[in-house]
Amino acid sequence: MQTATAAKPSALIAFPAVPSARTLWNLFLGGAAGLGFWEFFSATATHWAAGFPLQPPELVKSLFQHQLGLTISNPMAEFLHGLTGLIFYPIGYYILSRALPWLGVTAAGWIWGVATYFIALGFFAPLAGQSFLLHDVPVLSFMSLVGHAIYGYLAAIVFERFEESR
């Protein structure tokens, strides 16, 4: 007689190990690749499609103004956006890809890229006084979605290639 067995939760979700210094460096390199693409894409392709570039530092500045009543400089806003793309978002990818290893690198990269779009425009934009997902400027929202998705994919691929070469 056969009995049905339920999948163990540990088979579906794994708890990621704390990344080593080498893994953190590789995450940084992946983030740099993704962020480099993002900066080029947001300044060129988005400008061509929307008539103006995406300007994440303006979102950062608006967020600080709306939530904390602080005015931060353009260089500080650029720094915070860069820090997010170089370190925080890659760590998010690491957690997602290691917690759900069955996704695979490609899917995890695309999914994380789309998640970063929702974090930026679905969560932070409304906190900064802008519309949810910038629905009032659909072409800008779409270009941001495309840019974030490709960012996630590139960051994942570069990170994983460096991890493989250990």
Coordinates of C-alpha atoms in Angstrom, one line a residue:
M1 CA 0.0 0.0 0.0
Q2 CA 1.3 3.4 -1.0
T3 CA 0.9 6.4 1.2
A4 CA 1.0 10.0 0.1
T5 CA 3.9 12.0 1.6
A6 CA 3.8 15.8 2.0
A7 CA 6.8 17.8 0.9
K8 CA 8.9 18.8 3.8
P9 CA 9.0 22.6 4.3
S10 CA 12.8 22.4 4.4
A11 CA 12.8 21.1 0.8
L12 CA 10.9 24.1 -0.4
I13 CA 12.6 26.8 1.7
A14 CA 16.2 26.8 2.9
F15 CA 17.7 29.2 5.4
P16 CA 20.6 30.9 3.7
A17 CA 24.0 30.7 5.4
V18 CA 25.6 33.9 6.4
P19 CA 27.7 35.0 3.4
S20 CA 31.4 34.8 3.6
A21 CA 33.6 37.9 2.9
R22 CA 34.3 36.4 -0.6
T23 CA 30.6 36.0 -1.3
L24 CA 29.9 39.5 -0.1
W25 CA 32.6 40.8 -2.5
N26 CA 31.0 38.7 -5.3
L27 CA 27.6 40.2 -4.5
F28 CA 29.1 43.6 -4.7
L29 CA 30.6 42.8 -8.1
G30 CA 27.2 41.6 -9.3
G31 CA 25.5 44.7 -7.9
A32 CA 28.1 46.9 -9.7
A33 CA 27.3 45.2 -13.0
G34 CA 23.6 45.6 -12.5
L35 CA 23.9 49.1 -11.3
G36 CA 26.2 50.1 -14.1
F37 CA 23.5 48.8 -16.6
W38 CA 20.8 50.6 -14.6
E39 CA 22.5 53.9 -14.7
F40 CA 23.1 53.7 -18.4
F41 CA 19.6 52.5 -19.1
S42 CA 17.9 55.1 -16.8
A43 CA 19.8 57.9 -18.5
T44 CA 19.6 56.9 -22.1
A45 CA 16.8 54.4 -23.0
T46 CA 14.4 55.9 -20.6
H47 CA 15.2 59.4 -21.8
W48 CA 14.5 58.3 -25.4
A49 CA 11.2 56.5 -24.4
A50 CA 9.8 59.0 -21.9
G51 CA 11.5 62.2 -22.9
F52 CA 13.4 62.5 -19.6
P53 CA 15.6 60.1 -17.6
L54 CA 14.7 58.2 -14.5
Q55 CA 16.1 60.0 -11.5
P56 CA 16.3 57.7 -8.5
P57 CA 18.2 60.3 -6.4
E58 CA 15.1 62.6 -6.7
L59 CA 13.0 59.8 -5.1
V60 CA 15.6 59.4 -2.3
K61 CA 15.6 63.2 -1.7
S62 CA 11.8 63.3 -1.7
L63 CA 11.6 60.3 0.7
F64 CA 13.9 62.0 3.2
Q65 CA 11.9 65.2 2.9
H66 CA 8.5 63.6 3.3
Q67 CA 9.3 61.1 6.0
L68 CA 11.9 62.9 8.1
G69 CA 11.7 66.5 7.1
L70 CA 15.3 66.4 6.0
T71 CA 16.8 67.9 2.9
I72 CA 19.7 65.8 1.6
S73 CA 22.1 66.8 -1.1
N74 CA 22.3 65.3 -4.6
P75 CA 25.6 63.6 -3.8
M76 CA 24.1 62.0 -0.7
A77 CA 21.0 60.8 -2.6
E78 CA 23.3 59.4 -5.3
F79 CA 25.4 57.7 -2.6
L80 CA 22.3 56.1 -1.0
H81 CA 20.9 54.9 -4.3
G82 CA 24.3 53.5 -5.2
L83 CA 24.7 51.8 -1.8
T84 CA 21.3 50.2 -2.4
G85 CA 22.2 48.9 -5.8
L86 CA 25.7 47.7 -4.8
I87 CA 25.0 46.1 -1.5
F88 CA 21.5 46.0 -0.2
Y89 CA 19.7 44.7 -3.3
P90 CA 22.4 42.1 -4.0
I91 CA 22.0 40.8 -0.4
G92 CA 18.3 40.6 -1.1
Y93 CA 19.0 38.5 -4.2
Y94 CA 21.3 36.3 -2.1
I95 CA 18.6 35.6 0.5
L96 CA 15.9 34.9 -2.2
S97 CA 18.1 32.6 -4.3
R98 CA 19.4 30.7 -1.3
A99 CA 16.1 30.5 0.5
L100 CA 14.3 29.2 -2.7
P101 CA 17.1 27.3 -4.5
W102 CA 14.6 25.5 -6.8
L103 CA 13.9 28.8 -8.6
G104 CA 17.3 28.7 -10.3
V105 CA 19.6 31.6 -11.0
T106 CA 17.8 33.0 -14.0
A107 CA 14.3 33.1 -12.4
A108 CA 15.6 34.3 -9.1
G109 CA 17.4 37.1 -10.8
W110 CA 14.4 38.3 -12.8
I111 CA 12.1 37.9 -9.8
W112 CA 14.4 39.8 -7.6
G113 CA 14.7 42.5 -10.2
V114 CA 11.0 42.9 -10.4
A115 CA 10.8 42.9 -6.6
T116 CA 13.3 45.8 -6.5
Y117 CA 10.9 47.7 -8.8
F118 CA 8.1 47.1 -6.4
I119 CA 10.2 48.1 -3.5
A120 CA 11.3 51.4 -5.2
L121 CA 8.0 52.4 -6.8
G122 CA 5.4 50.4 -4.9
F123 CA 6.7 51.1 -1.4
F124 CA 9.1 54.0 -1.4
A125 CA 7.5 56.2 -4.0
P126 CA 4.2 56.6 -2.1
L127 CA 6.2 57.2 1.1
A128 CA 8.0 60.0 -0.9
G129 CA 4.7 61.6 -1.9
Q130 CA 4.6 60.1 -5.4
S131 CA 1.9 57.8 -6.9
F132 CA 2.0 54.1 -6.4
L133 CA 4.2 52.6 -9.1
L134 CA 4.2 56.0 -10.7
H135 CA 0.9 55.1 -12.3
D136 CA 0.5 58.8 -13.3
V137 CA 3.5 58.4 -15.6
P138 CA 3.1 55.0 -17.1
V139 CA 6.0 55.1 -19.6
L140 CA 8.4 56.0 -16.7
S141 CA 7.0 53.2 -14.6
F142 CA 7.4 50.7 -17.4
M143 CA 10.9 51.7 -18.1
S144 CA 11.7 51.5 -14.4
L145 CA 10.2 47.9 -14.4
V146 CA 12.3 46.9 -17.4
G147 CA 15.5 48.5 -15.9
H148 CA 15.0 46.9 -12.5
A149 CA 14.3 43.5 -14.0
I150 CA 17.4 43.6 -16.1
Y151 CA 19.4 44.9 -13.1
G152 CA 18.3 41.9 -11.1
Y153 CA 19.2 39.4 -13.9
L154 CA 22.6 40.9 -14.5
A155 CA 23.5 41.2 -10.8
A156 CA 22.5 37.5 -10.4
I157 CA 24.4 36.2 -13.4
V158 CA 27.6 38.1 -12.5
F159 CA 27.4 37.2 -8.9
E160 CA 26.8 33.5 -9.6
R161 CA 29.7 33.4 -12.2
F162 CA 32.1 34.8 -9.6
E163 CA 30.8 32.3 -7.1
E164 CA 31.4 29.4 -9.5
S165 CA 35.0 30.5 -10.1
R166 CA 35.9 30.0 -6.4

